[in-house]
Short mmCIF file of C-alpha atoms and ligand atoms in Angstrom, two decimals:
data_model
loop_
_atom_site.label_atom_id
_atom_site.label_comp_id
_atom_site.label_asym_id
_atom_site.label_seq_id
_atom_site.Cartn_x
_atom_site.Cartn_y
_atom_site.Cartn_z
CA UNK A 1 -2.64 31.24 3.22
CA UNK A 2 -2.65 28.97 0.15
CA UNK A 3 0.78 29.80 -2.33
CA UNK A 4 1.42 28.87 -5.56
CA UNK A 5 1.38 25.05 -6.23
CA UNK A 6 4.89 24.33 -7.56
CA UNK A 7 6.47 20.83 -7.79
CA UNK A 8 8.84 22.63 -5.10
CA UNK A 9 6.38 24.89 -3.37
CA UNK A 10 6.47 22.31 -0.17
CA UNK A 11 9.96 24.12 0.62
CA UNK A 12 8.48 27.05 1.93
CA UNK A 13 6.54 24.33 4.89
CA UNK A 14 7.63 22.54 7.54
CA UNK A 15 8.52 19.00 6.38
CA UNK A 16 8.53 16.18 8.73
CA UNK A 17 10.29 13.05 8.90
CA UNK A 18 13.21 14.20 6.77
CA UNK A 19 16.39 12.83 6.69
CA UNK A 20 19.31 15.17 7.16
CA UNK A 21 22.39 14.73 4.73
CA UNK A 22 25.68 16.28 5.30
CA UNK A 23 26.78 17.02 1.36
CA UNK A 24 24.49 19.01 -0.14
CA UNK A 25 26.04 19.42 -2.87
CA UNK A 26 25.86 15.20 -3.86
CA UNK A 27 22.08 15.52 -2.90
CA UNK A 28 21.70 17.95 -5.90
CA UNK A 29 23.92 16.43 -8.09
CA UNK A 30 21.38 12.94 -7.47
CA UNK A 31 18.41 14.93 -7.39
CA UNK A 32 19.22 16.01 -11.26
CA UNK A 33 20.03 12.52 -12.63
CA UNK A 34 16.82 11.42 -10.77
CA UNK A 35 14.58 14.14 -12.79
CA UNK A 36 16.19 13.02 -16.21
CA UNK A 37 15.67 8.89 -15.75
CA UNK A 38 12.56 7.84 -17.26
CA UNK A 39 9.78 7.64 -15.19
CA UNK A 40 8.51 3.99 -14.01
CA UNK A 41 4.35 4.66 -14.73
CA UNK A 42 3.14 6.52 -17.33
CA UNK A 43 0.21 9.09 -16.73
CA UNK A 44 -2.48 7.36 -19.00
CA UNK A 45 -1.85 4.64 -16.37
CA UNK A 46 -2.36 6.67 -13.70
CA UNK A 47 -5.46 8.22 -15.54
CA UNK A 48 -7.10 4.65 -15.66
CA UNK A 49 -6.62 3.69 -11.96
CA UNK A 50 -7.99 7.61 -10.84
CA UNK A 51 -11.47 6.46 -13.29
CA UNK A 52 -11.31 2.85 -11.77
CA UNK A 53 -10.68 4.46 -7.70
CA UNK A 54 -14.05 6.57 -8.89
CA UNK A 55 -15.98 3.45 -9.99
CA UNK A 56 -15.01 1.84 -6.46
CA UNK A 57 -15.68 4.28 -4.48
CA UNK A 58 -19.75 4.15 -6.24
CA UNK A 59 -19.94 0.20 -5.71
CA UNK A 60 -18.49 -1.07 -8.68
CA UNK A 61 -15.39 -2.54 -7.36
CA UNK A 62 -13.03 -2.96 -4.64
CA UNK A 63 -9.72 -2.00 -3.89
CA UNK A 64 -7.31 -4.63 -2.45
CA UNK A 65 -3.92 -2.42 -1.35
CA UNK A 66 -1.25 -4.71 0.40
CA UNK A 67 2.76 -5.23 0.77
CA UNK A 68 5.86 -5.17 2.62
CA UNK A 69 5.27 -1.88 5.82
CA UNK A 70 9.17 -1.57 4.16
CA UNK A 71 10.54 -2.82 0.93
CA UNK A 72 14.28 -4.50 1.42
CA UNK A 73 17.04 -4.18 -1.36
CA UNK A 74 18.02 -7.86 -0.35
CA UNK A 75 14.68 -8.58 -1.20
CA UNK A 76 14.21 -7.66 -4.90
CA UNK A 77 14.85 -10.31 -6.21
CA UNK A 78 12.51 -12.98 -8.32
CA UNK A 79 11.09 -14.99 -5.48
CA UNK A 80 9.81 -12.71 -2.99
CA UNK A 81 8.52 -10.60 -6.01
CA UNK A 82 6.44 -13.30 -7.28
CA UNK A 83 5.77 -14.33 -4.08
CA UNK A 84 4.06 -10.91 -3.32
CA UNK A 85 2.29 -11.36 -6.72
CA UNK A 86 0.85 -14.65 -6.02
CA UNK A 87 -0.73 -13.59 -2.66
CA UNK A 88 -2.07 -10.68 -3.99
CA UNK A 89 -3.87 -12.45 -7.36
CA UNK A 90 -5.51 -15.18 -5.15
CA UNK A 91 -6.61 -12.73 -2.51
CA UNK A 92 -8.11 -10.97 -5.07
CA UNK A 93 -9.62 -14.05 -6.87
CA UNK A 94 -11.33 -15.04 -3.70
CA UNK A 95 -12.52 -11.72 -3.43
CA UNK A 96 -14.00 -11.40 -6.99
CA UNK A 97 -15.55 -15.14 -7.11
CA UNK A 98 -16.97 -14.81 -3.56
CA UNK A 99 -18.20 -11.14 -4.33
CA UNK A 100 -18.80 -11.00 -7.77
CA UNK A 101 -17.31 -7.25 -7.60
CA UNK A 102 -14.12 -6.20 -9.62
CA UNK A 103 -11.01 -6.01 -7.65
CA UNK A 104 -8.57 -3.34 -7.91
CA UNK A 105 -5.00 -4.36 -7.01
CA UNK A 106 -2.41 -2.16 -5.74
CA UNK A 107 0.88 -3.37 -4.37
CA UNK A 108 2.78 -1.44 -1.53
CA UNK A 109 5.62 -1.99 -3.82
CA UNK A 110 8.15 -1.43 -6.50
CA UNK A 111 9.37 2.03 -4.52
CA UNK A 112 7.78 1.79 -0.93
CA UNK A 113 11.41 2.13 0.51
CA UNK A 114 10.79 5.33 2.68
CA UNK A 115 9.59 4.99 6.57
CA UNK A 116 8.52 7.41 8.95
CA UNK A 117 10.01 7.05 12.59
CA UNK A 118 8.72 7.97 16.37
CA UNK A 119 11.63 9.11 17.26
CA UNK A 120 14.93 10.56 15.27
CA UNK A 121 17.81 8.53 16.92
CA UNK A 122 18.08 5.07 18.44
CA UNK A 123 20.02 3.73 21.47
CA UNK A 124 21.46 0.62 21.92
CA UNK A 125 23.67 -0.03 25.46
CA UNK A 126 24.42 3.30 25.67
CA UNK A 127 25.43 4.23 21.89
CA UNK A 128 23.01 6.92 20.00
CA UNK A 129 22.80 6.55 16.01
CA UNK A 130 20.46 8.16 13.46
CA UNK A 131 17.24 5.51 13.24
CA UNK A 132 16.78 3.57 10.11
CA UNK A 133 14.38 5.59 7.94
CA UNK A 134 13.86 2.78 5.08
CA UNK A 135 16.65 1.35 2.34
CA UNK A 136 15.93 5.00 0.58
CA UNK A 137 17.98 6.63 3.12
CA UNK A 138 20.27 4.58 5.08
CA UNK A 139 20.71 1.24 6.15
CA UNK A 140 18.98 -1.16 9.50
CA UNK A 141 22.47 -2.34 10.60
CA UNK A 142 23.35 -0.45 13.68
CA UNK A 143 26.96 1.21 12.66
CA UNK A 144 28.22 4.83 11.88
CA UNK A 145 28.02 4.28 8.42
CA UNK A 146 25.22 2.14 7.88
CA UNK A 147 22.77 4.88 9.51
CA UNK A 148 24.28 8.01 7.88
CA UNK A 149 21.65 9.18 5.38
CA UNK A 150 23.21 8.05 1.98
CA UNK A 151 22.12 10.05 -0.80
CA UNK A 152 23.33 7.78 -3.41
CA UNK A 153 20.61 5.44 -1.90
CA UNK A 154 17.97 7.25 -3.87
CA UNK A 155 19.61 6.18 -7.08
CA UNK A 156 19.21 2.85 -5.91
CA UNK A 157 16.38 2.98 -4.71
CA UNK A 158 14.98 4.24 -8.03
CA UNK A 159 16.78 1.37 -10.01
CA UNK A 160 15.26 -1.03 -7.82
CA UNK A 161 11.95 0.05 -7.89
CA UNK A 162 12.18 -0.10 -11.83
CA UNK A 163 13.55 -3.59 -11.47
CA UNK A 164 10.84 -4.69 -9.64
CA UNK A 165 8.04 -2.90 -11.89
CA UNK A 166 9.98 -3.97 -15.13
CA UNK A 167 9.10 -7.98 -13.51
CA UNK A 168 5.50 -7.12 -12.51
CA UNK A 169 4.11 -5.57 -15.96
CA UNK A 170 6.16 -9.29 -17.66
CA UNK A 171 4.16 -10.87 -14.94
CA UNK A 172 0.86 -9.29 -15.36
CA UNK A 173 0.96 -9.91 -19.29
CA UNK A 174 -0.04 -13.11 -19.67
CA UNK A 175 1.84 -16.66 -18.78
CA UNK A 176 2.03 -16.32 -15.39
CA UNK A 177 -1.39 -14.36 -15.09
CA UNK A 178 -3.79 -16.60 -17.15
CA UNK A 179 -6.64 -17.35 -15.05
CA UNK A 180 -6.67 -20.41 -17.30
CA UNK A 181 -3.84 -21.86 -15.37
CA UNK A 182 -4.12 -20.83 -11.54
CA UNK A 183 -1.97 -23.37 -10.91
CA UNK A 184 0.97 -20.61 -11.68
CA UNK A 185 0.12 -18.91 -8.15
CA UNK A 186 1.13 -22.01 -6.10
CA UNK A 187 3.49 -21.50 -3.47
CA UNK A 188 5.44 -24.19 -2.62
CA UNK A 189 5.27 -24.21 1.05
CA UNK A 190 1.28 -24.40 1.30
CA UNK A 191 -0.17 -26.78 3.57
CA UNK A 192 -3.28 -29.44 3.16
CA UNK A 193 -5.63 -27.12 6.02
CA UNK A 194 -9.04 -26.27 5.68
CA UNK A 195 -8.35 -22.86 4.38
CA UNK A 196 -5.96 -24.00 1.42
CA UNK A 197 -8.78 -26.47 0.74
CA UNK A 198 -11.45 -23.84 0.52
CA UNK A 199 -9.49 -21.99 -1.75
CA UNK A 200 -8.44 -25.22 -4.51
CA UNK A 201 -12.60 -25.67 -4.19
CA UNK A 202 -13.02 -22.24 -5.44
CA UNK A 203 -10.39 -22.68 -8.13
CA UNK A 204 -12.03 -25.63 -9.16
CA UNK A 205 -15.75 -23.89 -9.82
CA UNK A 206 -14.07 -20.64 -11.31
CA UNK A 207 -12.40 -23.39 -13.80
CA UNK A 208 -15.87 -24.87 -14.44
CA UNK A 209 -16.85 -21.54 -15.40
CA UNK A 210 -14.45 -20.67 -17.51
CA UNK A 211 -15.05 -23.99 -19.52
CA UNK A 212 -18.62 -23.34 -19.47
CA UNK A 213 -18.15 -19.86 -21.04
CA UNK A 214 -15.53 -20.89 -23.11
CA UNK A 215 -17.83 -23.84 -25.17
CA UNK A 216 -21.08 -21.61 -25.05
CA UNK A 217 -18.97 -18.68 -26.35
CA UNK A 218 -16.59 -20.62 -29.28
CA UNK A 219 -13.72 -19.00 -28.02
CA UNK A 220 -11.17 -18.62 -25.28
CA UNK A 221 -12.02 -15.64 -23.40
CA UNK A 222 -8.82 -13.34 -24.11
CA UNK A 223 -9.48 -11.17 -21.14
CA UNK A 224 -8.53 -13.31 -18.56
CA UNK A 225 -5.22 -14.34 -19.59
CA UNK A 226 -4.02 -11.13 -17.93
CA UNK A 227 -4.25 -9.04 -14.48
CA UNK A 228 -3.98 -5.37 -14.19
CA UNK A 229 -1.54 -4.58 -11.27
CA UNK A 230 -0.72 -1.04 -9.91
CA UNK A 231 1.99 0.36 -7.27
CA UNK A 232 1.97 2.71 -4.30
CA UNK A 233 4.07 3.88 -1.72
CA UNK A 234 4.49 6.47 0.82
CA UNK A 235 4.98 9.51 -0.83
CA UNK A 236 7.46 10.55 2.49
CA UNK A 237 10.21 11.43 1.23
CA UNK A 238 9.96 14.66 -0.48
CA UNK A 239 12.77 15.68 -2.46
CA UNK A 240 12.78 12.26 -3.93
CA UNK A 241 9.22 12.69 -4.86
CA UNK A 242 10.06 16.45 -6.56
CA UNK A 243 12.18 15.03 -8.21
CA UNK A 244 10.44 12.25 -10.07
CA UNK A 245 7.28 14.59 -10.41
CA UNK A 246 7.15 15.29 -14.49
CA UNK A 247 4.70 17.66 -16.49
CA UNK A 248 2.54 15.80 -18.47
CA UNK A 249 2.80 16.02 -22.44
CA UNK A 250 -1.20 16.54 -22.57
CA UNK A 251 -0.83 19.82 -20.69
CA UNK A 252 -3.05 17.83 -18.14
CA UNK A 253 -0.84 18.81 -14.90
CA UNK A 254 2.34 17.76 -12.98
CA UNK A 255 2.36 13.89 -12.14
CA UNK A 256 4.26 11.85 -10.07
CA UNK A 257 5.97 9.05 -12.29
CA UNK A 258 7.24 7.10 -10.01
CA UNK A 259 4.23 5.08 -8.98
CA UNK A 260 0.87 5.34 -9.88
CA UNK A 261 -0.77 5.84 -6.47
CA UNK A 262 0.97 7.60 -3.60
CA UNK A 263 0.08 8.31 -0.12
CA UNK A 264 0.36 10.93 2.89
CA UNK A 265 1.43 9.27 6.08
CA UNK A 266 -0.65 9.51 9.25
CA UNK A 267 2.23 11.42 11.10
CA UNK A 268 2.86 13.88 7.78
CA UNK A 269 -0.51 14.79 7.23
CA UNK A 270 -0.45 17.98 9.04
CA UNK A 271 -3.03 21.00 7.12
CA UNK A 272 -0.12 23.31 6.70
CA UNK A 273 2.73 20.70 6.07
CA UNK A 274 5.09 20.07 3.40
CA UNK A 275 3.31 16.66 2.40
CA UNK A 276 0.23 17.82 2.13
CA UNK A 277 1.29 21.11 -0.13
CA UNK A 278 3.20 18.80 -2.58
CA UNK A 279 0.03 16.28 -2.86
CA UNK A 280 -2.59 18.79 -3.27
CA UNK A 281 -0.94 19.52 -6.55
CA UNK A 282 -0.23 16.34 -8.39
CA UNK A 283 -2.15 15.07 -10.89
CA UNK A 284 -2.11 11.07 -9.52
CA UNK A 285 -4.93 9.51 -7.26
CA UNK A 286 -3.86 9.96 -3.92
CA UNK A 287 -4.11 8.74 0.15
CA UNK A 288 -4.20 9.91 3.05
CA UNK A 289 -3.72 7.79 6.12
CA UNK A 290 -6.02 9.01 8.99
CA UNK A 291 -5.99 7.50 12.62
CA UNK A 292 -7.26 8.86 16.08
CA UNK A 293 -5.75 12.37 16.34
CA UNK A 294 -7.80 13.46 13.46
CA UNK A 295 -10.96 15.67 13.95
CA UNK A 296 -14.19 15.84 12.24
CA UNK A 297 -13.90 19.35 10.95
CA UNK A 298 -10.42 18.86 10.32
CA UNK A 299 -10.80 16.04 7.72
CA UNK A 300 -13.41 17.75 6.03
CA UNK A 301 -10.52 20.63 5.81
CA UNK A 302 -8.24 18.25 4.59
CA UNK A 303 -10.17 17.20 1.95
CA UNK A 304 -11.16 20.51 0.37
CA UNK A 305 -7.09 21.08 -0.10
CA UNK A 306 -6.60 17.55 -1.11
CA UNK A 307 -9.45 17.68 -3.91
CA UNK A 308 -10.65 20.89 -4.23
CA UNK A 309 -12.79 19.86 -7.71
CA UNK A 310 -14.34 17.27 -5.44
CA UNK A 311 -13.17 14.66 -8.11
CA UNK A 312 -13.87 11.27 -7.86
CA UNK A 313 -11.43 8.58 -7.21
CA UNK A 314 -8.94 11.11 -6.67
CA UNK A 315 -8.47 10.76 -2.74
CA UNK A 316 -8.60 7.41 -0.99
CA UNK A 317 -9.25 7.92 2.91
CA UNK A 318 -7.12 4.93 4.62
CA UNK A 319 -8.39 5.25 8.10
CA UNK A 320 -6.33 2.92 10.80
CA UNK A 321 -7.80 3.36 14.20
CA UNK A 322 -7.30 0.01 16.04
CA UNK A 323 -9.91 -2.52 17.04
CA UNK A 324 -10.71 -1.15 20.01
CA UNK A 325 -10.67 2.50 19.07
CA UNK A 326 -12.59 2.41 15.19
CA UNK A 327 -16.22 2.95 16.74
CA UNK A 328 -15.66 5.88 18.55
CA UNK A 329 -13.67 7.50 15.54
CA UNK A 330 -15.04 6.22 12.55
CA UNK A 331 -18.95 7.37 13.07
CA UNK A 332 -18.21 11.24 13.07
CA UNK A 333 -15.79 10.85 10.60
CA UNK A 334 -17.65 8.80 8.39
CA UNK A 335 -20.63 11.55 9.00
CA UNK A 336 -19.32 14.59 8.59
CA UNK A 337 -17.41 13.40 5.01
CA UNK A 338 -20.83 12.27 3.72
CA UNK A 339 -22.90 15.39 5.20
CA UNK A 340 -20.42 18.06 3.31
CA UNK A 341 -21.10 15.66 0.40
CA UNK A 342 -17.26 15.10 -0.54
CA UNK A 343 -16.39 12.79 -2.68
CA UNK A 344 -13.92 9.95 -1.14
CA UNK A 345 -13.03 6.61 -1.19
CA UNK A 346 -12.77 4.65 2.13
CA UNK A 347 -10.38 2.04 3.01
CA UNK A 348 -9.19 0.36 5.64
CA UNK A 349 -5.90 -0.35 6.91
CA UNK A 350 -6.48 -2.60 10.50
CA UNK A 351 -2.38 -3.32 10.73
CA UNK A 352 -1.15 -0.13 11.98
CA UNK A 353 -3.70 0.68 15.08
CA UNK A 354 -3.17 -2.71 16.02
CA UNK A 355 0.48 -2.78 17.34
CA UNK A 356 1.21 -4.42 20.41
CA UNK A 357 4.77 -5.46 21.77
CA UNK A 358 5.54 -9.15 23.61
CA UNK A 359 6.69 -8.93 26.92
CA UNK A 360 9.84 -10.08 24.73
CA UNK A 361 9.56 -6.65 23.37
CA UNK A 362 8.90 -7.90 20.04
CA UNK A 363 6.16 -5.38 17.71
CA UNK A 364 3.24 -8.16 16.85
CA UNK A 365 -0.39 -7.63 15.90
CA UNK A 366 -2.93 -9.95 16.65
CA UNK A 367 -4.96 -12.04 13.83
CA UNK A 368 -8.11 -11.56 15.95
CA UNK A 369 -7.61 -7.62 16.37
CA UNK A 370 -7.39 -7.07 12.63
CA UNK A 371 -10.75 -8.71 11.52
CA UNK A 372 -12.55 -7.33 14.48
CA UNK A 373 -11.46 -3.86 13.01
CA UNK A 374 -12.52 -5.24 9.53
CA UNK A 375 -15.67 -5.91 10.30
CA UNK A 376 -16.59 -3.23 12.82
CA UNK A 377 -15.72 -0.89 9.53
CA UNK A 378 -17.74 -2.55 7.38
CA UNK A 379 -20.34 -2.27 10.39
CA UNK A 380 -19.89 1.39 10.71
CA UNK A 381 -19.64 2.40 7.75
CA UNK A 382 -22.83 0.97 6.72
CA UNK A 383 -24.29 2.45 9.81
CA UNK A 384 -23.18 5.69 8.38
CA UNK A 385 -24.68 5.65 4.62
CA UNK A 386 -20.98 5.56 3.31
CA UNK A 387 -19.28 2.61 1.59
CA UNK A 388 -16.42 0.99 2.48
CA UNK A 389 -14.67 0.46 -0.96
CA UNK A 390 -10.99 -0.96 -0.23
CA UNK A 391 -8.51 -2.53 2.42
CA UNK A 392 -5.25 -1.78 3.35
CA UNK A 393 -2.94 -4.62 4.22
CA UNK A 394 0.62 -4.83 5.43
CA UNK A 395 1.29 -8.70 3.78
CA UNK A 396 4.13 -10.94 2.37
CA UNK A 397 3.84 -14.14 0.62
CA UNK A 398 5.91 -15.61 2.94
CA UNK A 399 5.72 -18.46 5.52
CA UNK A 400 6.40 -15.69 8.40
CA UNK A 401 5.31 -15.84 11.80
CA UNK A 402 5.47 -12.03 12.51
CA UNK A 403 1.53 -11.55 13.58
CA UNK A 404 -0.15 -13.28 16.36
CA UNK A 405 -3.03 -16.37 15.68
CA UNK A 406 -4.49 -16.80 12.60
CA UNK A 407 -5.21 -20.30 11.11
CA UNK A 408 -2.10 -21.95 12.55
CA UNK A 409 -2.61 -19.88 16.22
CA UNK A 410 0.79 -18.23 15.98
CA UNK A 411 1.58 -17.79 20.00
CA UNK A 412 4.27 -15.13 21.28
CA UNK A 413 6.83 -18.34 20.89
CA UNK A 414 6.21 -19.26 17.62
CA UNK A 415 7.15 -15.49 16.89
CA UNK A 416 10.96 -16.11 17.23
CA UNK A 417 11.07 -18.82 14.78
CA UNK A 418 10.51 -17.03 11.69
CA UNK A 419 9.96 -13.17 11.82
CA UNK A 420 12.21 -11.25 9.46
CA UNK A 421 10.51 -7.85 9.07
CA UNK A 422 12.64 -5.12 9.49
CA UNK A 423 9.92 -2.58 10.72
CA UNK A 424 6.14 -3.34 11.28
CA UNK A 425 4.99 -7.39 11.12
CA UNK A 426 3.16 -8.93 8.41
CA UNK A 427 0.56 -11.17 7.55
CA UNK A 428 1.49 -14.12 6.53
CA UNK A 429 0.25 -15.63 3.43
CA UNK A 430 -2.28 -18.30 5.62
CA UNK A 431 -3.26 -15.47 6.91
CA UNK A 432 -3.56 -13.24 4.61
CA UNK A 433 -5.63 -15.77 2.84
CA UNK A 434 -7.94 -16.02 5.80
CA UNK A 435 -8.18 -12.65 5.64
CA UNK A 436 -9.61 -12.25 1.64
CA UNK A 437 -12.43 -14.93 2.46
CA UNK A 438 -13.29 -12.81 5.74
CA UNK A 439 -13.41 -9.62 3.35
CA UNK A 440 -15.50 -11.68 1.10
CA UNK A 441 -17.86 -12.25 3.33
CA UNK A 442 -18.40 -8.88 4.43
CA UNK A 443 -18.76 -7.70 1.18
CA UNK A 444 -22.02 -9.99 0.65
C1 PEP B 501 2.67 2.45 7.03
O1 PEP B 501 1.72 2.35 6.24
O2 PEP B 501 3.65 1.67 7.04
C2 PEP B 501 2.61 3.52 8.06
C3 PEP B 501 3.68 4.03 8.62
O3 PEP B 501 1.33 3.85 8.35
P1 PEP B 501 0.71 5.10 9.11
O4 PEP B 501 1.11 6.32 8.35
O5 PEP B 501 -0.76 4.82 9.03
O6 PEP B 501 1.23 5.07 10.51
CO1 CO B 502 3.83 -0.21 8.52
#
């Protein structure tokens, strides 16, 4: 039944999770000014992280994917940007000096503004409104107008997204990212604890190091005054994503421009769906969220339309079972990819199986649920012959309490003190820490 991949051939499928807008003719009108802004990535760019997802995927590095669930328009702004940024580097440093294995970071970020909903409309004391479906599309207040889909919001959206990638690449380019002065990815608020300790000990050898190098080698070692950093989101909402999809000068395909890695949703992810029909004919590396609905025989499926050259690093399995539910998924899975010999890279996302709600009714995961699904993975997988190459992380540099225990035991109380996510809850940066020497460790 396969058509003719167009950038607009996902019209003719059923598309989930779409918002509905009531003037068409604005939605064009957007749509075109959308296809003739420059694009935010290049494809060389995207190129290079497809080759590095391929090297991962063999052994030769890991891939550390982590952000916001939702990016805010109130929160692009300088702080929480570098904020985000600073997490991410030292997660990644503790990863690489604990591991010795090249780390590949990816930000849920500079465009992940879209969110998929369980159900279409929300009631509060008796009043029905659209849901919020991510800044993209309308807003989390709970009026009339702030939850009518907003096409004009894509605009935004867009500009923001460039803001916030315009900042990163500055960031990345030296200054701020010389491994020479670590003391640049300080955040203010950190706290004298055995974990913040571990990490300043770690800093301190990696500086020895460098010295060391530096004085055998007669010269300052120019590669490390500067990170590579690359985006994702999820690729949900599709007319936005048409739209920023651009053929590539080299003849080499269509890619999406708007970020360099994009990803297919766990509840979009259907065979014959729109999402999967517009991803199985971009050019970009690409993910697929998979949690405990999916089948065996229907993954392998899946795959052969995702990447039907069997290319490597071109399709990143993000599986996201739960704790409890990963060894009685996983194994089969795991199996039957490596059996039909298809080339993949796993990950691991342990946030989104892990959802529990207070008997406050606040959403919370717990600390101790997400590393027991970290390390049963890295358990399984290994059972299984396959590798797991990357992890999938739903973080903010922030002093949060939005997720359950963790270094400082974060109990159901300390939840109302500081928890400002507007959709799923984060790790917090303590945590998140924790979590990067944990990683470590099963990497070894
Ligand atoms: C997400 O990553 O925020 C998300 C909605 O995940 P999933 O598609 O795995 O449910
Ligand atoms: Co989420």
């Amino acid at each position: 039944m396969s058509i003719e991949w167009t950038p607009e051939s996902w019209q003719s499928r059923l598309a989930q999770q779409q918002p509905v807008y009531d003037d068409q003719q604005q939605v064009s009108e957007i749509l075109r000014t959308l296809g003739q802004l420059p694009p935010l990535v290049t494809a060389w760019e995207v190129d290079r992280l497809r080759q590095q997802l391929a090297d991962a995927a063999t052994g030769n590095a890991f891939v550390l994917q982590g952000g916001d669930c939702s990016e805010s328009f109130a929160d692009c702004n300088a702080v929480s940007i570098l904020r985000k940024l600073k997490v991410l580097i030292q997660m990644s440093l503790v990863l690489i000096c604990r591991s010795h294995q090249k780390v590949i970071r990816i930000g849920r970020i500079a465009g992940q503004y879209a969110k998929p909903r369980s159900a279409s409309v929300e009631s509060r004391d008796g009043v029905e409104l659209p849901s919020y479906r991510g800044d993209i599309v309308n807003r989390s207040g709970f009026t009339e107008a702030d939850r009518r889909p907003n096409p004009d919001l894509l605009l935004r959206a867009y500009e923001r997204s460039a803001l916030t990638i315009n900042f990163i690449r500055a960031l990345s380019e030296g200054g701020f990212a010389d491994l020479h002065h670590p003391e640049n990815w300080d955040l203010e608020f950190v706290r004298n604890t055995p974990g913040s300790r571990r990490y300043q000990e770690l800093l301190e050898s990696l500086s020895d190091a460098i010295r060391f190098m530096e004085v055998v080698s007669g010269t300052e070692l120019e590669q490390l005054t500067r990170v590579d950093f690359f985006t994702s989101h999820e690729g949900l909402h599709l007319l936005f994503e048409q739209a920023v999809t651009r053929t590539d000068q080299r003849n080499r395909g269509s890619y999406n421009l708007s970020t360099h890695l994009p990803w297919i949703g766990d509840r979009t992810r259907a065979i014959d769906g729109a999402h999967v029909e517009y991803f199985r004919g971009i050019r970009n590396p690409i993910g697929v969220k998979i949690g405990n609905s999916m089948a065996a025989d229907e993954l392998v499926d899946l795959i052969r339309i995702l990447n039907p050259e069997n290319e490597p690093g071109r399709l990143t399995l993000i599986h996201r079972f739960g704790a409890e539910r990963i060894a009685s998924h996983l194994p089969q899975l795991a199996e039957s990819v490596r059996r039909a010999r298809l080339n993949v890279l796993w990950s691991c996302d342990p946030m989104h199986g892990n959802i529990q709600t207070t008997r406050n009714g606040i959403k919370t995961r717990a600390f101790d649920d997400i590393t027991l699904e970290i390390i049963s993975a890295f358990r399984i997988h290994n059972e299984a012959g396959t590798r797991l190459s990357g992890i999938h992380l739903e973080l903010t540099g922030e002093d949060v309490t939005e997720c359950l225990g963790g270094p400082a035991n974060l109990t159901e109380l300390d939840l109302q003190r500081d928890y400002r996510s507007q959709v799923d809850p984060r790790l917090n940066y303590e945590q998140a820490m924790e979590i990067a020497f944990l990683i470590a460790e099963q990497m070894k």
